[in-house]
Coordinates of C-alpha atoms and ligand atoms in Angstrom, one line a residue:
M1 CA 0.0 0.0 0.0
A2 CA 1.3 3.5 -0.9
Q3 CA 2.1 5.7 2.1
A4 CA 0.0 8.7 2.8
K5 CA 1.4 12.1 1.8
K6 CA 3.0 14.1 4.6
A7 CA 0.2 13.5 7.0
L8 CA -1.6 16.5 8.6
V9 CA -3.5 14.9 11.4
K10 CA -6.8 16.4 12.4
T11 CA -8.8 15.8 15.5
S12 CA -11.2 12.9 15.2
R13 CA -14.6 13.0 16.9
K14 CA -13.5 10.1 19.0
Q15 CA -10.6 12.1 20.5
N16 CA -10.7 12.3 24.3
G17 CA -8.2 15.0 24.8
R18 CA -5.6 12.4 25.8
S19 CA -2.5 11.7 23.8
A20 CA -2.3 8.4 21.9
P21 CA 1.0 6.5 21.6
R22 CA 2.5 7.7 18.3
A23 CA 4.5 4.6 17.4
S24 CA 3.4 2.2 14.7
V25 CA 0.1 3.8 13.7
K26 CA -0.8 2.4 10.4
S27 CA -1.8 4.7 7.5
Y28 CA -4.7 3.8 5.2
N29 CA -5.6 5.2 1.8
N30 CA -8.5 5.9 -0.4
Y31 CA -9.2 3.3 -3.2
I32 CA -9.7 5.1 -6.5
G33 CA -9.5 3.5 -9.9
G34 CA -8.0 0.3 -8.5
K35 CA -5.2 2.2 -6.7
W36 CA -4.7 2.9 -3.0
V37 CA -4.0 6.6 -2.8
P38 CA -3.8 9.3 -0.2
S39 CA -6.2 12.3 -0.2
E40 CA -5.2 15.2 -2.4
S41 CA -4.8 17.4 0.7
G42 CA -2.7 14.8 2.6
E43 CA -4.9 15.4 5.6
V44 CA -5.8 12.4 7.8
S45 CA -7.7 11.7 11.0
E46 CA -7.0 9.1 13.6
N47 CA -9.4 6.3 14.2
M48 CA -9.6 5.4 17.8
N49 CA -11.0 2.7 20.0
P50 CA -14.1 4.1 21.8
A51 CA -13.4 1.7 24.7
D52 CA -9.9 3.2 25.1
T53 CA -9.1 6.2 23.1
R54 CA -5.4 5.7 23.9
D55 CA -5.6 2.9 21.3
T56 CA -5.1 4.5 17.9
I57 CA -6.2 2.1 15.2
G58 CA -5.0 3.9 12.1
R59 CA -4.9 7.1 10.1
F60 CA -7.4 7.6 7.4
P61 CA -7.6 10.2 4.6
L62 CA -9.8 13.2 5.1
S63 CA -11.1 13.5 1.6
T64 CA -12.5 16.6 -0.1
S65 CA -14.3 17.3 -3.3
E66 CA -11.1 16.8 -5.3
D67 CA -10.9 13.1 -4.1
V68 CA -14.6 12.6 -4.7
N69 CA -14.1 14.0 -8.3
A70 CA -11.3 11.6 -8.9
A71 CA -13.4 8.7 -7.6
V72 CA -16.3 9.6 -9.7
N73 CA -14.1 9.9 -12.8
A74 CA -12.8 6.4 -12.1
A75 CA -16.3 5.1 -11.6
Q76 CA -17.3 6.7 -14.9
E77 CA -14.4 5.1 -16.7
A78 CA -15.2 1.6 -15.4
F79 CA -19.0 1.8 -15.9
D80 CA -19.3 0.6 -19.6
R81 CA -17.1 -2.4 -19.1
W82 CA -18.9 -3.4 -15.9
R83 CA -22.4 -3.0 -17.1
H84 CA -21.5 -5.0 -20.2
T85 CA -20.1 -7.8 -18.0
P86 CA -22.9 -10.4 -17.9
A87 CA -24.7 -10.4 -14.6
P88 CA -23.8 -14.2 -13.9
R89 CA -20.1 -13.3 -14.4
R90 CA -20.5 -10.3 -12.0
A91 CA -22.1 -12.8 -9.6
E92 CA -19.1 -15.1 -9.8
I93 CA -16.8 -12.4 -8.5
L94 CA -19.3 -11.6 -5.7
F95 CA -19.4 -15.2 -4.7
R96 CA -15.6 -15.0 -4.4
L97 CA -16.0 -11.9 -2.3
G98 CA -18.3 -13.9 0.0
E99 CA -15.6 -16.6 0.5
I100 CA -13.0 -13.9 1.3
L101 CA -15.3 -12.4 3.9
I102 CA -15.9 -15.8 5.5
R103 CA -12.2 -16.5 5.6
N104 CA -11.5 -13.2 7.3
K105 CA -14.5 -13.1 9.6
D106 CA -12.6 -13.3 12.9
T107 CA -10.1 -10.5 11.9
F108 CA -12.9 -8.3 10.6
T109 CA -14.9 -8.9 13.7
A110 CA -12.1 -7.9 16.0
D111 CA -11.3 -4.9 13.9
M112 CA -14.9 -3.8 14.1
T113 CA -15.2 -4.2 17.9
R114 CA -12.0 -2.2 18.2
E115 CA -13.1 0.7 16.1
M116 CA -16.9 0.8 16.8
G117 CA -17.1 -0.7 20.3
K118 CA -19.9 -3.2 19.9
V119 CA -19.3 -6.6 21.6
L120 CA -17.5 -9.3 19.6
K121 CA -20.7 -11.4 19.1
E122 CA -22.5 -8.5 17.6
A123 CA -19.6 -7.4 15.5
G124 CA -19.5 -11.0 14.2
G125 CA -23.2 -10.7 13.4
D126 CA -22.4 -7.5 11.4
V127 CA -19.7 -9.3 9.3
Q128 CA -22.1 -12.2 8.9
E129 CA -24.8 -9.9 7.6
A130 CA -22.3 -8.7 4.9
I131 CA -21.6 -12.4 4.1
D132 CA -25.3 -13.2 3.9
C133 CA -26.0 -10.2 1.8
T134 CA -23.2 -11.1 -0.6
Y135 CA -24.3 -14.6 -1.2
Y136 CA -28.0 -13.8 -1.4
T137 CA -27.5 -10.9 -3.8
A138 CA -24.9 -12.7 -5.9
G139 CA -27.6 -15.3 -6.5
E140 CA -29.6 -12.5 -8.3
G141 CA -26.9 -12.6 -11.0
R142 CA -28.8 -15.5 -12.5
R143 CA -32.2 -14.0 -12.0
L144 CA -32.5 -10.2 -12.1
H145 CA -36.0 -11.0 -13.4
G146 CA -37.8 -8.8 -15.7
F147 CA -41.2 -9.8 -17.2
T148 CA -43.1 -10.2 -20.4
T149 CA -46.8 -9.2 -20.8
P150 CA -49.2 -9.3 -23.7
A151 CA -49.2 -6.3 -26.1
E152 CA -52.5 -4.8 -27.1
M153 CA -51.8 -5.0 -30.8
P154 CA -51.3 -8.3 -32.8
D155 CA -47.8 -9.4 -33.8
K156 CA -46.3 -7.2 -31.1
F157 CA -44.2 -8.3 -28.1
A158 CA -43.9 -6.5 -24.8
M159 CA -41.4 -7.0 -22.1
C160 CA -39.7 -5.2 -19.2
V161 CA -36.0 -5.4 -18.3
R162 CA -33.8 -3.9 -15.6
Q163 CA -30.9 -1.6 -16.5
P164 CA -28.3 -0.2 -14.2
V165 CA -28.8 3.2 -12.8
G166 CA -25.2 4.3 -13.5
L167 CA -22.8 5.8 -11.0
C168 CA -24.0 5.5 -7.4
G169 CA -22.8 7.4 -4.3
L170 CA -23.1 5.3 -1.1
I171 CA -23.0 7.1 2.2
T172 CA -23.1 5.0 5.4
P173 CA -23.2 5.4 9.2
W174 CA -20.9 4.0 11.9
N175 CA -23.2 1.7 13.7
F176 CA -23.1 -1.2 11.2
P177 CA -19.9 -0.4 9.5
M178 CA -19.7 -3.5 7.3
A179 CA -23.3 -4.7 7.1
I180 CA -24.8 -1.4 5.9
P181 CA -22.1 -0.7 3.2
S182 CA -22.6 -4.2 1.9
W183 CA -26.4 -3.8 1.7
K184 CA -25.8 -1.0 -0.7
L185 CA -22.6 -2.1 -2.4
I186 CA -23.5 -5.6 -3.4
P187 CA -26.9 -4.9 -4.9
A188 CA -25.4 -1.9 -6.8
L189 CA -22.7 -4.1 -8.2
I190 CA -25.0 -7.0 -9.2
C191 CA -27.2 -4.6 -11.1
G192 CA -24.2 -3.3 -13.1
N193 CA -23.5 0.0 -11.5
T194 CA -20.2 1.4 -10.4
V195 CA -19.9 3.2 -7.0
V196 CA -18.2 5.7 -4.8
L197 CA -18.5 4.7 -1.2
K198 CA -18.0 7.0 1.8
P199 CA -18.2 5.3 5.2
A200 CA -18.6 7.3 8.5
E201 CA -15.5 9.0 9.6
D202 CA -15.8 7.1 13.0
T203 CA -15.5 3.6 11.5
P204 CA -13.6 3.6 8.2
L205 CA -11.6 0.4 8.9
S206 CA -14.5 -2.1 8.6
T207 CA -15.5 -0.6 5.2
Y208 CA -11.8 -0.6 4.2
N209 CA -11.8 -4.3 5.0
L210 CA -14.8 -4.8 2.8
V211 CA -13.3 -2.9 -0.1
K212 CA -10.0 -4.6 0.2
A213 CA -11.9 -7.9 0.0
C214 CA -13.5 -6.6 -3.2
E215 CA -10.1 -5.9 -4.7
E216 CA -8.9 -9.4 -3.7
A217 CA -12.1 -10.9 -5.3
G218 CA -11.1 -9.4 -8.6
I219 CA -13.7 -6.6 -9.0
P220 CA -12.2 -4.6 -11.8
P221 CA -10.5 -1.2 -11.1
G222 CA -12.9 1.7 -10.8
V223 CA -16.0 -0.3 -10.2
V224 CA -15.7 0.2 -6.4
N225 CA -14.1 3.4 -5.1
L226 CA -13.6 4.3 -1.5
V227 CA -13.2 7.8 -0.1
T228 CA -13.0 8.3 3.6
G229 CA -13.5 11.5 5.6
Y230 CA -16.3 13.6 7.1
G231 CA -19.8 14.2 5.7
E232 CA -18.8 17.8 5.2
P233 CA -17.0 18.0 2.8
A234 CA -16.7 14.5 1.3
G235 CA -20.4 13.3 1.7
A236 CA -21.7 16.7 0.5
A237 CA -19.4 16.6 -2.5
M238 CA -21.0 13.3 -3.4
T239 CA -24.6 14.5 -3.0
N240 CA -23.9 17.5 -5.2
H241 CA -21.9 15.7 -7.8
P242 CA -23.7 15.9 -11.2
A243 CA -22.4 12.5 -12.4
L244 CA -23.6 10.5 -9.4
R245 CA -27.1 9.5 -10.7
L246 CA -28.1 8.0 -7.4
I247 CA -27.3 8.6 -3.7
S248 CA -28.1 5.9 -1.3
F249 CA -27.8 7.2 2.2
T250 CA -28.2 5.7 5.7
G251 CA -27.9 7.9 8.7
S252 CA -29.9 10.4 10.7
T253 CA -33.1 11.9 9.5
E254 CA -31.6 15.4 9.7
T255 CA -28.7 14.6 7.5
G256 CA -31.0 12.6 5.2
R257 CA -33.1 15.6 4.6
Q258 CA -30.1 17.6 3.5
V259 CA -29.1 14.7 1.2
A260 CA -32.6 14.6 -0.3
S261 CA -32.6 18.4 -0.9
A262 CA -29.3 18.3 -2.7
C263 CA -30.5 15.4 -4.8
A264 CA -33.8 17.1 -5.6
E265 CA -31.9 20.1 -6.9
R266 CA -30.2 18.1 -9.6
N267 CA -32.9 15.4 -10.2
A268 CA -30.8 12.6 -8.8
I269 CA -32.4 9.4 -7.4
C270 CA -32.1 9.3 -3.7
S271 CA -32.8 6.4 -1.3
L272 CA -32.8 7.1 2.4
E273 CA -32.7 4.9 5.5
M274 CA -32.9 7.0 8.6
G275 CA -33.8 7.2 12.3
G276 CA -36.2 5.2 14.4
K277 CA -38.0 5.3 17.8
N278 CA -39.1 1.7 18.0
A279 CA -41.6 0.2 20.4
I280 CA -42.2 -3.1 22.0
I281 CA -45.7 -3.7 23.2
I282 CA -46.0 -6.1 26.2
M283 CA -49.5 -7.3 26.7
D284 CA -51.0 -8.6 29.9
D285 CA -51.0 -12.2 28.5
A286 CA -47.3 -12.1 27.4
D287 CA -44.6 -14.4 28.5
I288 CA -42.9 -11.8 30.7
D289 CA -39.6 -13.6 31.0
L290 CA -39.3 -13.8 27.3
A291 CA -40.4 -10.1 26.9
I292 CA -37.7 -9.1 29.4
E293 CA -35.1 -10.9 27.3
G294 CA -36.3 -9.1 24.1
A295 CA -36.4 -5.8 25.8
L296 CA -32.8 -6.1 27.2
W297 CA -31.5 -7.2 23.8
G298 CA -33.4 -4.6 21.9
A299 CA -32.7 -1.7 24.2
F300 CA -29.1 -2.3 25.2
G301 CA -27.6 -4.4 22.3
T302 CA -25.0 -2.3 20.5
S303 CA -25.4 0.1 23.5
G304 CA -28.7 1.1 22.0
Q305 CA -27.0 2.5 18.9
R306 CA -29.2 0.7 16.4
C307 CA -31.8 2.3 14.2
T308 CA -34.1 -0.6 15.3
A309 CA -33.3 -0.2 19.1
S310 CA -36.2 -0.8 21.4
S311 CA -36.2 2.6 23.0
R312 CA -39.9 2.4 24.1
L313 CA -41.4 -0.4 26.0
I314 CA -45.2 0.0 26.1
V315 CA -46.5 -2.2 28.9
H316 CA -50.1 -3.1 29.7
K317 CA -51.0 -1.7 33.1
K318 CA -51.9 -5.2 34.5
V319 CA -48.3 -6.3 34.1
Y320 CA -46.6 -3.0 34.3
K321 CA -45.2 -3.2 37.8
K322 CA -44.0 -6.8 37.5
F323 CA -42.3 -6.1 34.1
S324 CA -40.7 -2.8 35.2
Q325 CA -39.2 -4.4 38.4
Q326 CA -37.8 -7.3 36.6
L327 CA -36.4 -5.1 33.8
V328 CA -34.6 -2.9 36.3
E329 CA -33.1 -5.8 38.1
R330 CA -31.9 -7.4 34.9
T331 CA -30.6 -4.1 33.6
E332 CA -28.5 -3.5 36.7
D333 CA -26.9 -6.9 36.2
L334 CA -25.6 -6.1 32.7
R335 CA -21.8 -6.0 32.5
I336 CA -20.4 -2.8 30.9
G337 CA -17.0 -2.8 29.4
N338 CA -14.7 -3.2 26.4
G339 CA -16.5 -5.1 23.7
A340 CA -13.4 -7.2 23.1
D341 CA -13.9 -8.9 26.5
P342 CA -16.3 -11.8 26.0
K343 CA -17.9 -11.2 29.4
T344 CA -19.1 -7.7 28.3
D345 CA -22.8 -7.2 27.7
V346 CA -22.8 -3.5 26.9
G347 CA -19.8 -1.8 25.2
P348 CA -19.0 1.9 24.9
V349 CA -20.9 4.5 22.8
I350 CA -19.2 5.8 19.7
N351 CA -17.6 9.1 20.6
A352 CA -17.6 12.2 22.9
A353 CA -20.5 13.9 21.0
A354 CA -22.6 10.8 21.5
V355 CA -21.9 10.9 25.2
E356 CA -22.9 14.5 25.3
K357 CA -26.1 13.8 23.4
I358 CA -27.1 10.8 25.4
M359 CA -26.3 12.4 28.8
G360 CA -28.3 15.4 27.6
Y361 CA -31.3 13.2 27.1
I362 CA -30.9 11.6 30.5
D363 CA -31.0 15.1 32.0
I364 CA -34.1 15.9 30.0
G365 CA -35.7 12.6 31.2
Q366 CA -34.9 13.5 34.8
N367 CA -36.5 16.9 34.4
E368 CA -39.7 15.6 32.6
D369 CA -42.6 15.9 35.0
G370 CA -43.6 12.4 36.2
A371 CA -40.8 10.2 34.6
A372 CA -38.6 8.3 37.0
L373 CA -35.0 7.3 36.5
A374 CA -35.3 3.7 37.6
C375 CA -31.7 2.7 37.0
G376 CA -28.5 3.8 35.3
G377 CA -28.1 7.4 34.2
K378 CA -24.4 7.9 34.8
R379 CA -21.4 8.2 32.7
L380 CA -18.6 5.8 33.9
T381 CA -15.2 7.5 34.1
R382 CA -13.1 5.6 36.6
G383 CA -10.8 2.6 36.5
D384 CA -11.2 0.6 33.3
Y385 CA -13.7 3.1 32.0
A386 CA -11.4 6.2 32.3
N387 CA -10.4 6.3 28.7
G388 CA -13.6 5.3 27.0
Y389 CA -17.2 6.4 26.4
F390 CA -19.2 4.3 28.8
I391 CA -22.7 5.1 29.9
E392 CA -24.8 2.9 32.2
P393 CA -27.7 1.2 30.7
T394 CA -30.6 3.4 31.7
V395 CA -34.3 2.8 32.3
F396 CA -36.9 5.5 32.7
T397 CA -40.3 4.4 34.0
D398 CA -43.7 6.1 34.2
V399 CA -42.9 7.9 30.9
A400 CA -45.7 9.6 29.1
P401 CA -45.9 9.1 25.4
D402 CA -45.4 12.8 24.5
M403 CA -42.3 13.3 26.6
R404 CA -39.2 14.1 24.6
I405 CA -37.4 10.9 25.8
A406 CA -40.4 9.0 24.3
Q407 CA -40.4 10.9 21.1
E408 CA -36.9 11.7 20.0
E409 CA -34.2 9.2 18.9
I410 CA -31.6 9.1 21.7
F411 CA -29.3 6.5 20.0
G412 CA -27.8 5.2 23.3
P413 CA -28.4 2.7 26.1
V414 CA -31.6 4.4 27.3
T415 CA -35.1 3.1 27.2
S416 CA -38.5 4.4 28.4
V417 CA -41.2 2.2 30.0
I418 CA -44.7 3.6 29.1
P419 CA -47.9 2.3 30.7
A420 CA -50.9 1.5 28.4
N421 CA -54.5 0.7 29.2
S422 CA -55.4 -1.6 26.3
L423 CA -54.1 -3.0 23.0
A424 CA -55.7 -0.1 21.1
D425 CA -54.1 2.4 23.5
A426 CA -50.7 0.6 23.1
V427 CA -50.8 0.7 19.3
K428 CA -51.8 4.3 19.3
I429 CA -48.8 5.1 21.5
A430 CA -46.5 3.0 19.3
N431 CA -47.6 4.8 16.2
G432 CA -47.5 8.2 17.9
V433 CA -44.0 9.2 16.8
R434 CA -42.5 10.7 13.7
Y435 CA -40.6 7.5 12.8
G436 CA -41.8 4.1 11.6
L437 CA -39.0 1.6 11.3
S438 CA -39.6 -1.4 13.6
A439 CA -42.2 -2.5 16.1
A440 CA -42.9 -5.6 18.2
I441 CA -45.6 -7.2 20.3
Y442 CA -45.4 -9.8 23.0
T443 CA -48.7 -11.7 23.4
R444 CA -50.0 -15.2 23.4
D445 CA -53.2 -14.2 21.7
V446 CA -53.2 -14.7 18.0
N447 CA -56.0 -12.2 17.5
R448 CA -54.1 -9.5 19.3
A449 CA -50.9 -10.3 17.4
F450 CA -52.6 -10.0 14.0
H451 CA -54.3 -6.8 15.1
A452 CA -50.9 -5.3 16.0
M453 CA -49.3 -6.6 12.8
N454 CA -52.0 -4.9 10.8
E455 CA -52.2 -1.6 12.7
M456 CA -48.6 -0.8 13.5
Y457 CA -47.4 1.6 10.8
T458 CA -43.8 0.5 10.5
G459 CA -41.7 -1.2 7.8
I460 CA -40.8 -4.1 10.1
C461 CA -42.9 -5.9 12.7
Y462 CA -42.1 -8.7 15.1
V463 CA -44.3 -11.0 17.2
N464 CA -42.8 -12.4 20.4
A465 CA -39.4 -11.1 19.4
S466 CA -37.5 -7.9 19.9
T467 CA -37.5 -5.0 17.4
I468 CA -34.1 -6.2 16.2
G469 CA -33.3 -9.2 14.0
A470 CA -33.8 -8.4 10.3
E471 CA -32.7 -11.0 7.8
V472 CA -31.2 -10.0 4.4
H473 CA -33.7 -11.7 2.2
L474 CA -36.6 -9.6 3.5
P475 CA -37.1 -5.9 2.6
F476 CA -35.7 -3.5 5.2
G477 CA -36.8 0.1 5.8
G478 CA -39.3 2.3 7.4
T479 CA -42.3 4.6 7.1
K480 CA -42.7 8.3 7.9
A481 CA -39.4 10.1 8.8
T482 CA -37.5 6.8 8.7
G483 CA -37.4 6.6 4.9
N484 CA -38.5 7.9 1.6
G485 CA -40.4 4.8 0.4
H486 CA -37.6 2.6 -0.7
R487 CA -36.6 -0.7 0.8
E488 CA -33.1 -2.2 1.1
A489 CA -32.4 -6.0 1.2
G490 CA -34.7 -8.6 -0.2
T491 CA -35.2 -8.4 -4.0
Q492 CA -36.8 -5.0 -3.4
V493 CA -33.4 -3.4 -3.2
L494 CA -33.0 -4.1 -6.9
D495 CA -35.6 -1.5 -7.5
I496 CA -33.3 1.1 -6.0
F497 CA -30.2 0.1 -8.0
S498 CA -31.8 -0.6 -11.4
E499 CA -34.3 1.2 -13.5
W500 CA -37.1 -0.5 -15.6
K501 CA -37.0 -0.3 -19.3
S502 CA -40.2 -1.3 -21.2
I503 CA -39.5 -2.7 -24.6
Y504 CA -42.0 -3.2 -27.4
V505 CA -41.1 -5.3 -30.5
D506 CA -43.5 -4.9 -33.4
Y507 CA -43.1 -7.8 -35.8
S508 CA -46.2 -7.1 -37.9
G509 CA -44.3 -5.3 -40.6
K510 CA -46.7 -2.4 -40.6
L511 CA -47.4 0.7 -38.6
Q512 CA -49.6 -0.2 -35.7
R513 CA -50.8 2.7 -33.5
A514 CA -51.6 1.7 -29.9
Q515 CA -54.8 3.3 -28.5
I516 CA -55.8 4.4 -32.0
D517 CA -56.0 1.5 -34.5
E518 CA -58.9 -0.7 -34.1
V519 CA -57.9 -4.4 -33.8
K520 CA -60.3 -6.5 -35.9
L521 CA -61.5 -9.6 -34.1
Ligands
NDP1 P1 -25.3 10.9 10.3 O1 -26.5 11.3 9.6 O2 -24.6 11.8 11.2 O3 -24.2 10.3 9.2 C1 -24.4 9.4 8.3 C2 -23.4 9.5 7.2 O4 -23.7 10.7 6.5 C3 -22.0 9.5 7.6 O5 -21.2 8.9 6.7 C4 -21.7 11.0 7.7 O6 -20.4 11.3 7.6 C5 -22.5 11.5 6.4 N1 -22.8 12.9 6.4 C6 -22.9 13.8 7.4 N2 -23.2 15.0 6.9 C7 -23.4 14.9 5.6 C8 -23.8 15.8 4.6 N3 -24.0 17.1 4.8 N4 -23.8 15.3 3.3 C9 -23.6 14.0 3.0 N5 -23.2 13.1 4.0 C10 -23.1 13.6 5.2 O7 -25.7 9.6 11.1 P2 -24.8 8.7 12.0 O8 -23.6 8.2 11.3 O9 -24.7 9.4 13.3 O10 -25.7 7.4 12.2 C11 -26.7 7.3 13.1 C12 -28.1 7.5 12.5 O11 -28.3 6.5 11.4 C13 -29.2 7.3 13.4 O12 -30.2 8.3 13.2 C14 -29.8 5.9 13.0 O13 -31.1 5.7 13.3 C15 -29.5 6.0 11.5 N6 -29.5 4.6 11.0 C16 -30.6 4.2 10.2 C17 -30.6 2.9 9.7 C18 -31.8 2.5 8.8 O14 -31.6 1.5 8.1 N7 -33.0 3.1 8.9 C19 -29.6 1.9 10.0 C20 -28.5 2.5 10.8 C21 -28.5 3.8 11.3 P3 -19.5 11.5 8.9 O15 -20.1 10.8 10.0 O16 -18.2 10.9 8.5 O17 -19.3 13.0 9.1

């Protein structure tokens, strides 16, 4: 790998104000046109371990519009060759990519825990999701189905085929640093597009690992281009770039809105996966022990930093007291620590800004009239926690549905228990937020389960399971402020990364005018 130009190191959001050991910090580069190159400016930022910010993982380029331009040019150059490569051949390369990901799963998992903080088991799940997505989507290389349909005139054939969109810009967040890039990258590639990929500045290593694997699999130069760096300027340079026909974005609703506006200005296609405020309903007939397991996993897995996190637990009043007590006891037993320690249940949050935001919401919750801080609520700063971003898993009880902690996405280990009078009341509360990603209900009554499945206005719904657990062969995405109508994963993602072309073949040998000529029977 080429060495970065004279590195000008800028402060990363993960920086804790403490100095990192300077020796042997590896430098990484952008991947443009099949070459690993430093950013034009030579500026880099340091990627740190959120469990211990003295541990510097590597230096990554801080890219600007110049780097984005170079990456887009490379994608343009590669596009014709790649789209003319038959889809089953593209698939063969992607199957090779799947094998490489499997071979490196343990290394990629450890890298991810180190840079993102989630516990090893969950990081392994993130890598596995990329593997699943790669195999499932590569299989589409021999399908990519279009359709035929009768034409309204005689001796005329009608069919519909998929064509690639063109050059795609992919912008991804830090919480699933390999899974989410793969959800976008692999479908884009199987459809014949070329891409520029920008991962979150906080977690570039996992995406670097994915792109490095693409290189090893033999994806031709220029088909996949990686630029690292901040949303401003690198991400914004992508959303404004006239040659990027599509921007696929996952991140916060606020940034998504900016991305959508920039795309609207230049008539680019834009698919958005954004925030959530997901609810589990626990009915009075539920298996409470099972519901507690689901609530703990949903609320505190990945330290609550999942778009599908169970940040609201809506509990029928008849079991409210029992559920709340049990939940608090179990939450207090969770082990907080470095995700690399197999005994850890809850790892750190991503960076100092996240600590500030989450602690801000804990303050807000404590000041909301009626809500009770039932457990947690503190940042841990001593001993093993001194150099990381650790927050206690936190439960608020007696939360009213309209309180800010019950309405806004906190994206941390904080959940709110909300009492409900009936199923109808619970569903109304579940739907009463601006987001619509995932929802769940615990009940033993099939009628209640179906009522909830039908009435909860979300893109994903679970029965007797937490709000977390999507599988790659089903569509993923949400309603309202969570998305803009698209779905990733499943075969539905192909509708993002390909466009339909309707083709009419008239073999009558004469002019036939649809809607005008009368067809004689
Ligand atoms: P952000 O919106 O802050 O960032 C997402 C990505 O956008 C990052 O790569 C970021 O770069 C980039 N970005 C920031 N500003 C701009 C800009 N002006 N133009 C273009 N790109 C920009 O989200 P987070 O990374 O904090 O991720 C957390 C959010 O993602 C949560 O709201 C969560 O719910 C949501 N999410 C949604 C999912 C879904 O499928 N619905 C799945 C996972 C997460 P950088 O960070 O490097 O500055």
